[in-house]
């Protein structure tokens, strides 16, 4: 029942641990995150929850108690709006320090991909992510009477597939970071692969939002497309920059 809440807590500390571990490899200061952690936490928590409620407005428009918004029993939140607000705070803070966001993006994305694995494990046991009815022979059935999954037939094991693909993307980007030392390259490539994963696998999602009711797409796919376009745009600018510019290279 509380599997996803536990997974979120573990993800929070695992994310910080990875940021600290990767600081030396990507040549950034971990204190940048530790000193501003309250701003990252508040923005991600409040706005990811707010936009989840908006996306599921047909189901959650009857919220009357403010505690139902902040202290939610189902622990659901919008992953992409969490990404957006974390990135917005990161961009503001780096601008104040007169650094480029590329200085931190590699470590942030690798840490994010790592904790995705933990998050999807929690989402599998908690029922926050689940697939639709399919006939591939790998389906699973939710028999727990307290599960939020509405299907009583075997469904596509979406959170397990997400977990495996996230792990493969993380491993690929981590290995690539051993050989590529262009600042920002690992981060934006990781975001492109993450976006592609969402764009493809969300077609197997059993959840509905205000967009999927009227079309074959859902909100996460639209957000993933926007993230992919932004990441591709940033990669294009990295390729245009002088390869000898020390600002865009990681010391070896």
Rosetta silent file (secondary structure, phi, psi, omega in degrees, C-alpha in Angstrom):
SEQUENCE: XXXXXXXXXXXXXXXXXXXXXXXXXXXXXXXXXXXXXXXXXXXXXXXXXXXXXXXXXXXXXXXXXXXXXXXXXXXXXXXXXXXXXXXXXXXXXXXXXXXXXXXXXXXXXXXXXXXXXXXXXXXXXXXXXXXXXXXXXXXXXXXXXXXXXXXXXXXXXXXXXXXXXXXXXXXXXXXXXXXXXXXXXXXXXXXXXXXXXXXXXXXXXXXXXXXXXXXXXXXXXXXXXXXXXXXXXXXXXXXXXXXXXXXXXXXX
SCORE:     score description
SCORE:     0.000 S_00000001
   1 L     0.000  -37.512 -178.037    0.000    0.000    0.000 S_00000001
   2 L  -107.214   18.683 -175.152    2.855    2.381    0.824 S_00000001
   3 H   -60.418  -42.998 -177.383    5.339    0.922   -1.650 S_00000001
   4 H   -70.132  -36.658  176.827    5.421    3.982   -3.883 S_00000001
   5 H   -62.308  -41.530  176.579    5.811    6.358   -0.945 S_00000001
   6 H   -64.875  -41.906 -179.844    8.794    4.339    0.265 S_00000001
   7 H   -63.378  -38.720  177.806   10.216    4.262   -3.275 S_00000001
   8 H   -63.457  -41.350  179.113    9.911    8.048   -3.541 S_00000001
   9 H   -64.077  -44.563  178.173   11.784    8.484   -0.265 S_00000001
  10 H   -64.211  -38.054  179.897   14.525    6.123   -1.390 S_00000001
  11 H   -63.237  -38.320  179.986   14.685    7.887   -4.755 S_00000001
  12 H   -59.466  -48.798 -178.213   15.207   11.242   -3.067 S_00000001
  13 H   -73.770  -34.364  177.732   18.263   10.064   -1.147 S_00000001
  14 H   -66.589  -35.673  178.177   19.568    7.960   -4.065 S_00000001
  15 H   -63.620  -46.059  178.860   19.342   11.016   -6.319 S_00000001
  16 H   -65.275  -40.435  179.227   21.425   13.100   -3.916 S_00000001
  17 H   -60.966  -42.579  179.282   23.912   10.266   -3.445 S_00000001
  18 H   -68.526  -39.087  177.314   24.407    9.982   -7.202 S_00000001
  19 H   -59.165  -42.350  179.681   24.756   13.737   -7.620 S_00000001
  20 H   -68.605  -40.233 -179.225   27.525   13.730   -5.032 S_00000001
  21 H   -65.489  -36.910 -176.213   29.190   10.658   -6.545 S_00000001
  22 H   -87.350   -6.507 -175.567   29.185   12.129  -10.057 S_00000001
  23 H   -59.103  -41.540 -178.430   30.348   15.607   -9.011 S_00000001
  24 H   -70.671  -38.318 -178.753   34.033   14.795   -9.465 S_00000001
  25 H   -65.312  -41.299 -175.776   33.541   13.088  -12.822 S_00000001
  26 H  -100.410    6.380  173.122   31.587   15.963  -14.330 S_00000001
  27 L    56.398   59.040  170.162   33.449   18.720  -12.498 S_00000001
  28 L  -135.797  165.460 -177.905   30.650   20.500  -10.637 S_00000001
  29 L   -95.158  123.363  178.219   30.150   21.331   -6.973 S_00000001
  30 L   -65.092  -25.842  179.506   27.658   19.180   -5.057 S_00000001
  31 H   -61.414  -23.558  175.686   27.184   22.068   -2.623 S_00000001
  32 H   -57.810  -38.398  179.708   25.241   23.814   -5.394 S_00000001
  33 H   -84.483  -42.359 -177.129   22.475   21.240   -4.838 S_00000001
  34 H   -65.881  -34.209  179.640   22.828   20.725   -1.095 S_00000001
  35 L   -76.846  -20.617 -177.990   22.632   24.474   -0.383 S_00000001
  36 L  -115.183   18.031 -172.532   19.544   24.896   -2.575 S_00000001
  37 H   -62.045  -32.238 -178.508   17.821   21.618   -1.800 S_00000001
  38 H   -64.706  -37.808  179.840   14.783   23.264   -0.191 S_00000001
  39 H   -69.060  -40.587  176.934   13.971   25.144   -3.415 S_00000001
  40 H   -63.942  -44.992 -175.607   14.244   22.017   -5.521 S_00000001
  41 H   -65.166  -48.109 -177.396   12.128   19.981   -3.102 S_00000001
  42 H   -63.102  -46.439 -177.737    9.313   22.516   -2.682 S_00000001
  43 H   -63.533  -43.599 -178.967    8.960   23.264   -6.398 S_00000001
  44 H   -66.688  -44.645 -175.785    8.960   19.597   -7.395 S_00000001
  45 H   -66.101  -50.588 -174.360    6.536   18.506   -4.664 S_00000001
  46 H   -68.956  -50.516 -171.850    3.928   21.250   -5.032 S_00000001
  47 H   -78.463  -30.848  176.602    3.793   21.659   -8.797 S_00000001
  48 H   -66.631  -35.846  176.264    4.125   17.989   -9.740 S_00000001
  49 H   -70.530  -42.688 -177.955    1.140   17.285   -7.509 S_00000001
  50 H   -60.390  -45.356 -177.117   -0.809   20.298   -8.815 S_00000001
  51 H   -77.871  -20.274  170.258   -0.454   19.330  -12.458 S_00000001
  52 H   -66.211  -44.198  179.183   -1.290   15.709  -11.700 S_00000001
  53 H   -62.397  -41.086  178.908   -4.589   16.901  -10.247 S_00000001
  54 H   -63.834  -43.178 -179.502   -5.200   19.082  -13.332 S_00000001
  55 H   -65.240  -29.046  178.687   -4.444   16.176  -15.653 S_00000001
  56 L  -109.928   37.182 -171.948   -6.892   13.946  -13.775 S_00000001
  57 H   -60.368  -33.456 -178.939   -9.439   16.711  -13.198 S_00000001
  58 H   -64.586  -26.186  179.473  -12.420   14.552  -14.154 S_00000001
  59 H   -96.331  -25.617 -168.968  -11.585   12.219  -11.258 S_00000001
  60 H  -119.058   12.477 -178.008  -10.213   14.689   -8.707 S_00000001
  61 L   -71.613   -8.545 -178.406  -12.293   17.855   -9.170 S_00000001
  62 L   -96.816   14.734  175.923  -14.198   17.071   -5.986 S_00000001
  63 L   -62.572  123.493 -178.272  -11.202   17.635   -3.698 S_00000001
  64 L  -114.736  -32.872 -177.741  -12.506   19.740   -0.819 S_00000001
  65 L   -94.114  124.817  178.431   -9.904   19.334    1.900 S_00000001
  66 H   -55.349  -29.378  179.938   -6.495   21.013    1.247 S_00000001
  67 H   -66.939  -24.234  176.604   -4.843   18.080    2.990 S_00000001
  68 H   -68.669  -23.954  178.564   -6.123   15.831    0.188 S_00000001
  69 H   -78.320  -47.088 -174.562   -3.976   17.858   -2.191 S_00000001
  70 H   -89.060  -42.987 -179.490   -0.720   17.754   -0.221 S_00000001
  71 L  -102.852   83.894 -172.552   -1.123   14.607    1.897 S_00000001
  72 L   -97.001  138.028 -177.103   -2.400   12.248   -0.769 S_00000001
  73 L   -74.094  -26.719 -176.187   -3.199    8.633   -0.067 S_00000001
  74 L   -95.864   -5.745  174.055   -2.356    7.466   -3.590 S_00000001
  75 L    61.661   17.479 -177.393    1.000    9.330   -3.822 S_00000001
  76 L   -78.123  146.627  175.839    0.403   10.226   -7.458 S_00000001
  77 L  -156.465  166.247 -179.680    2.173   13.151   -9.110 S_00000001
  78 L   -89.323  114.445 -178.633    3.129   14.314  -12.589 S_00000001
  79 H   -62.172  -43.306 -175.722    6.623   13.109  -13.462 S_00000001
  80 H   -71.237  -32.146  176.183    7.079   15.575  -16.311 S_00000001
  81 H   -75.867  -26.123  171.099    6.010   18.575  -14.276 S_00000001
  82 H   -64.968  -42.591  177.196    8.425   17.467  -11.579 S_00000001
  83 H   -62.268  -44.904 -177.376   11.124   17.460  -14.272 S_00000001
  84 H   -61.377  -47.893 -176.027   10.017   20.868  -15.545 S_00000001
  85 H   -72.613  -32.740  173.235   10.036   22.620  -12.170 S_00000001
  86 H   -62.844  -43.918 -179.499   13.325   21.025  -11.143 S_00000001
  87 H   -66.334  -36.928  179.385   14.817   22.233  -14.436 S_00000001
  88 H   -65.059  -45.569  177.204   13.332   25.697  -13.998 S_00000001
  89 H   -63.210  -40.652  178.475   14.851   26.094  -10.533 S_00000001
  90 H   -61.362  -43.963 -179.432   18.136   24.710  -11.872 S_00000001
  91 H   -64.639  -41.051  179.993   18.112   27.200  -14.753 S_00000001
  92 H   -64.949  -45.289 -177.465   17.365   30.158  -12.435 S_00000001
  93 H   -67.955  -39.055  177.875   20.072   29.219   -9.950 S_00000001
  94 H   -67.856  -34.966  177.385   22.687   28.630  -12.629 S_00000001
  95 H   -65.224  -38.910  178.116   21.802   31.968  -14.215 S_00000001
  96 H   -65.202  -33.710  178.274   22.292   33.672  -10.838 S_00000001
  97 L   -85.093   -3.228 -179.110   25.692   31.995  -10.562 S_00000001
  98 L    62.126   37.480  173.152   26.444   32.968  -14.188 S_00000001
  99 L  -113.813  161.868  172.433   27.016   29.367  -15.215 S_00000001
 100 L   -83.837  148.125  177.101   25.448   27.422  -18.053 S_00000001
 101 L   -62.816  -21.472  178.717   22.916   24.716  -17.161 S_00000001
 102 H   -62.850  -20.748  179.410   25.175   22.383  -19.171 S_00000001
 103 H   -62.638  -30.900 -173.823   27.574   22.427  -16.220 S_00000001
 104 H  -114.118  -13.588 -169.194   25.155   20.280  -14.186 S_00000001
 105 H   -62.788  -34.090 -178.492   22.895   18.572  -16.725 S_00000001
 106 H   -64.867  -49.197  179.476   25.030   15.432  -17.140 S_00000001
 107 H   -66.037  -38.227 -179.928   25.106   14.561  -13.448 S_00000001
 108 H   -64.118  -46.817 -176.695   21.440   15.475  -12.981 S_00000001
 109 H   -68.781  -42.254  177.370   20.211   13.309  -15.855 S_00000001
 110 H   -61.573  -41.359  177.380   22.337   10.298  -14.934 S_00000001
 111 H   -64.822  -39.880  178.759   21.088   10.530  -11.340 S_00000001
 112 H   -63.358  -44.765  179.255   17.520   10.884  -12.592 S_00000001
 113 H   -63.009  -35.017  179.047   17.806    7.798  -14.809 S_00000001
 114 H   -66.227  -45.452 -176.570   19.183    5.819  -11.877 S_00000001
 115 H   -76.853  -16.703  173.500   16.326    6.692   -9.523 S_00000001
 116 H   -57.922  -37.944  179.224   13.752    5.990  -12.247 S_00000001
 117 H   -59.509  -46.254  178.774   14.515    2.321  -11.705 S_00000001
 118 H   -64.828  -43.168 -178.208   13.635    2.629   -8.016 S_00000001
 119 H   -62.370  -41.272 -179.061   10.563    4.715   -8.773 S_00000001
 120 H   -73.004  -28.125  172.834    9.121    2.249  -11.269 S_00000001
 121 H   -63.473  -45.577  177.526    9.657   -0.633   -8.851 S_00000001
 122 H   -64.531  -37.887  179.438    7.581    1.283   -6.308 S_00000001
 123 H   -67.070  -29.647  177.151    5.011    2.179   -8.978 S_00000001
 124 H   -67.053  -48.778 -178.998    4.669   -1.503   -9.843 S_00000001
 125 H   -74.765  -29.005 -178.739    3.854   -2.551   -6.281 S_00000001
 126 H   -89.298  -15.792  178.184    1.804    0.567   -5.553 S_00000001
 127 L    83.120   14.352  178.988   -0.205    0.547   -8.779 S_00000001
 128 L   -73.357  -26.276  176.318    0.666    4.115   -9.801 S_00000001
 129 L  -126.089  129.196  178.445    1.759    2.869  -13.234 S_00000001
 130 L  -153.297  157.871 -176.766   -0.024    0.019  -14.995 S_00000001
 131 E   -95.073 -179.019  177.082   -0.668   -1.197  -18.515 S_00000001
 132 L  -102.037  175.880 -179.569   -3.764   -1.959  -20.545 S_00000001
 133 L   -69.557  125.091  177.730   -5.138   -5.290  -21.673 S_00000001
 134 L  -136.738 -178.345 -178.670   -2.886   -6.908  -24.282 S_00000001
 135 L  -138.634   49.511  179.667   -2.151  -10.403  -25.622 S_00000001
 136 L   -90.953  -11.731 -177.886    1.644  -10.670  -25.767 S_00000001
 137 L    89.866    4.184  179.847    1.877  -13.541  -23.282 S_00000001
 138 L  -117.478   13.050 -173.983    3.740  -11.475  -20.662 S_00000001
 139 L   -68.513  157.248  176.493    0.712   -9.913  -18.982 S_00000001
 140 E  -125.902  156.612  179.627    0.230   -9.761  -15.216 S_00000001
 141 L  -121.823  138.462  179.750   -2.941   -9.624  -13.139 S_00000001
 142 L   -97.139  112.959 -176.247   -3.517   -7.534  -10.017 S_00000001
 143 L  -104.369  -12.078 -179.231   -5.394   -9.585   -7.429 S_00000001
 144 L   -64.308  128.709 -177.880   -4.881   -7.416   -4.345 S_00000001
 145 L   -66.936  -16.304 -178.306   -8.295   -5.995   -3.319 S_00000001
 146 L   -97.865    2.193 -177.562   -6.673   -2.662   -2.362 S_00000001
 147 L   -69.350  141.714  176.849   -4.901   -2.072   -5.681 S_00000001
 148 L   -79.245   -4.042  179.755   -5.831    1.125   -7.556 S_00000001
 149 L   -71.034  121.407 -174.665   -5.559   -0.773  -10.870 S_00000001
 150 L   -79.239  -12.755 -176.619   -9.126   -0.956  -12.257 S_00000001
 151 L   -81.132  139.172  175.332   -8.527   -3.975  -14.520 S_00000001
 152 L  -110.688   16.405  177.016   -9.498   -7.455  -13.375 S_00000001
 153 L  -122.479  162.375  177.805   -7.860   -9.133  -16.359 S_00000001
 154 L   -60.340  136.329 -177.256   -4.154   -9.614  -17.153 S_00000001
 155 E  -127.295  163.844  179.739   -2.571   -6.363  -18.355 S_00000001
 156 L   -61.276  131.792 -177.535    0.697   -5.309  -19.937 S_00000001
 157 L   -76.734   63.151 -172.299    3.501   -5.139  -17.297 S_00000001
 158 H   -57.542  -47.621 -178.253    4.244   -1.493  -18.078 S_00000001
 159 H   -63.280  -32.255  178.112    6.126   -0.530  -14.874 S_00000001
 160 H   -68.484  -42.599  178.140    8.414   -3.550  -15.207 S_00000001
 161 H   -64.620  -42.736  176.417    9.201   -2.684  -18.824 S_00000001
 162 H   -58.442  -43.166 -179.153    9.794    0.946  -17.834 S_00000001
 163 H   -61.561  -46.277 -178.258   12.143   -0.201  -15.087 S_00000001
 164 H   -65.874  -44.402 -179.573   14.177   -2.415  -17.434 S_00000001
 165 H   -66.666  -40.431  177.500   14.406    0.179  -20.207 S_00000001
 166 H   -60.127  -41.002  179.115   15.346    2.922  -17.715 S_00000001
 167 H   -64.910  -40.600  178.665   18.118    0.701  -16.369 S_00000001
 168 H   -65.667  -40.492  177.956   19.428    0.045  -19.888 S_00000001
 169 H   -64.456  -43.499  178.829   19.404    3.765  -20.704 S_00000001
 170 H   -60.104  -48.236 -179.118   21.226    4.554  -17.461 S_00000001
 171 H   -61.704  -41.372 -179.870   23.882    1.907  -18.099 S_00000001
 172 H   -63.237  -45.431 -178.869   24.358    3.070  -21.690 S_00000001
 173 H   -69.352  -35.850  179.446   24.747    6.718  -20.699 S_00000001
 174 H   -65.913  -44.216  178.567   27.051    5.865  -17.790 S_00000001
 175 H   -64.990  -41.628  179.261   29.343    3.813  -20.044 S_00000001
 176 H   -62.104  -33.228 -179.251   29.254    6.537  -22.714 S_00000001
 177 H   -67.251  -17.404  178.172   30.290    9.116  -20.109 S_00000001
 178 L   -73.740  -21.153 -173.767   33.554    7.205  -19.648 S_00000001
 179 L  -115.497  -27.060 -178.320   34.544    8.016  -23.226 S_00000001
 180 L  -103.201  126.471 -176.192   32.730   11.249  -24.133 S_00000001
 181 L  -121.793   31.911  175.385   33.842   14.394  -22.300 S_00000001
 182 E   -93.300  119.916 -175.370   31.736   17.057  -23.970 S_00000001
 183 L   -62.252  126.906  178.032   29.746   18.890  -21.324 S_00000001
 184 L    97.083  -20.250 -175.875   26.001   18.430  -21.772 S_00000001
 185 H   -63.586  -48.145 -178.775   26.242   15.635  -24.351 S_00000001
 186 H   -63.100  -43.678 -176.906   25.443   12.792  -21.925 S_00000001
 187 H   -62.366  -49.294 -176.344   22.613   14.695  -20.294 S_00000001
 188 H   -73.040  -33.215  173.764   20.740   15.642  -23.443 S_00000001
 189 H   -64.459  -40.562  176.997   21.244   12.232  -25.053 S_00000001
 190 H   -62.255  -40.206  178.181   19.824   10.651  -21.898 S_00000001
 191 H   -67.135  -37.061  177.121   16.797   12.955  -22.036 S_00000001
 192 H   -63.499  -42.957  179.169   16.224   12.081  -25.697 S_00000001
 193 H   -68.420  -39.073  176.827   16.250    8.360  -24.910 S_00000001
 194 H   -62.373  -43.482  179.330   13.986    8.872  -21.899 S_00000001
 195 H   -62.939  -41.601  178.499   11.547   10.863  -24.060 S_00000001
 196 H   -62.805  -39.548  177.975   11.556    8.144  -26.731 S_00000001
 197 H   -59.366  -45.672 -179.447   10.799    5.548  -24.067 S_00000001
 198 H   -67.070  -44.448 -178.863    7.765    7.504  -22.872 S_00000001
 199 H   -57.977  -38.577 -177.580    6.516    8.261  -26.393 S_00000001
 200 H   -82.301  -51.664 -170.567    6.532    4.562  -27.313 S_00000001
 201 H   -76.250  -20.999  178.592    5.538    2.780  -24.116 S_00000001
 202 H   -67.543  -13.958  173.338    2.723    5.125  -23.101 S_00000001
 203 H   -66.955  -16.784  178.863    0.665    3.568  -25.896 S_00000001
 204 H  -100.897    6.395 -178.771    0.445    0.568  -23.558 S_00000001
 205 E   -73.180  142.016  177.577   -0.660    2.596  -20.535 S_00000001
 206 L   -95.990   -0.460 -179.568   -3.957    1.734  -18.898 S_00000001
 207 L   -91.026  155.062 -179.397   -4.350    5.166  -17.308 S_00000001
 208 L  -126.408  149.225  175.106   -6.385    7.991  -18.788 S_00000001
 209 L  -135.311 -171.316 -173.959   -6.131   11.775  -18.546 S_00000001
 210 L   -67.579  -17.928  178.286   -7.940   14.769  -20.003 S_00000001
 211 L   -92.107  -43.280 -175.946   -6.171   14.317  -23.362 S_00000001
 212 L   -66.725  -18.972  177.287   -6.346   10.541  -23.805 S_00000001
 213 L   -63.767  -31.672 -174.201  -10.123   10.652  -23.400 S_00000001
 214 L  -110.750   -3.971 -178.467  -10.372   12.430  -26.766 S_00000001
 215 L  -149.019  176.611  179.090   -7.312   11.119  -28.644 S_00000001
 216 L   -83.279   -8.414  179.391   -4.888    8.204  -28.934 S_00000001
 217 L  -102.021  161.264  174.113   -2.216   10.246  -27.164 S_00000001
 218 L  -124.679  174.696 -176.535   -1.935   11.230  -23.511 S_00000001
 219 H   -61.325  -43.461  177.751   -0.321   14.148  -21.707 S_00000001
 220 H   -55.671  -34.600  178.938    2.970   12.357  -20.859 S_00000001
 221 H   -68.672  -38.594  176.813    3.519   11.738  -24.585 S_00000001
 222 H   -65.427  -44.443  177.986    3.006   15.415  -25.391 S_00000001
 223 H   -61.776  -40.758 -179.662    5.378   16.407  -22.591 S_00000001
 224 H   -63.840  -38.014  178.728    7.911   13.815  -23.820 S_00000001
 225 H   -64.803  -42.196  177.801    7.747   15.244  -27.334 S_00000001
 226 H   -63.254  -43.702  179.138    8.412   18.760  -26.013 S_00000001
 227 H   -63.394  -39.363  179.236   11.311   17.477  -23.907 S_00000001
 228 H   -65.037  -42.879  179.171   12.765   15.640  -26.914 S_00000001
 229 H   -63.760  -41.882  178.646   12.588   18.764  -29.097 S_00000001
 230 H   -65.243  -43.520 -179.961   14.252   20.867  -26.386 S_00000001
 231 H   -64.730  -41.092  177.366   16.985   18.276  -25.823 S_00000001
 232 H   -63.532  -38.366  177.607   17.613   17.977  -29.557 S_00000001
 233 H   -63.352  -41.910  179.220   17.860   21.764  -29.816 S_00000001
 234 H   -66.904  -39.094  177.242   20.432   21.842  -27.010 S_00000001
 235 H   -63.747  -38.900  178.391   22.459   19.065  -28.641 S_00000001
 236 H   -59.045  -41.153  179.390   22.452   20.988  -31.909 S_00000001
 237 H   -70.732  -34.682  177.429   24.000   23.980  -30.148 S_00000001
 238 H   -62.821  -42.880 -179.865   26.601   21.794  -28.437 S_00000001
 239 H   -65.690  -27.609 -179.025   27.698   20.416  -31.812 S_00000001
 240 H   -78.413  -21.913 -176.172   28.003   23.942  -33.172 S_00000001
 241 L   -75.618  156.183  179.676   30.313   25.094  -30.397 S_00000001
 242 L   -64.488  126.383 -178.326   34.059   24.952  -30.684 S_00000001
 243 L   -66.639  -14.291  179.209   35.294   21.558  -29.415 S_00000001
 244 L   -93.937    0.127  179.739   38.291   23.281  -27.862 S_00000001
 245 L   -71.071  117.060 -175.604   36.182   25.547  -25.669 S_00000001
 246 H   -64.774  -22.912  178.828   37.070   24.585  -22.083 S_00000001
 247 H   -66.431  -26.371 -174.080   33.623   25.575  -20.831 S_00000001
 248 H  -104.068    8.166  178.786   32.072   22.733  -22.825 S_00000001
 249 E  -121.179  146.271  177.946   34.569   20.020  -21.940 S_00000001
 250 L   -93.737  131.333  179.148   34.930   17.966  -18.814 S_00000001
 251 L   -61.059  142.212  177.616   38.416   17.700  -17.442 S_00000001
 252 L  -106.297    0.000    0.000   39.886   14.221  -17.663 S_00000001
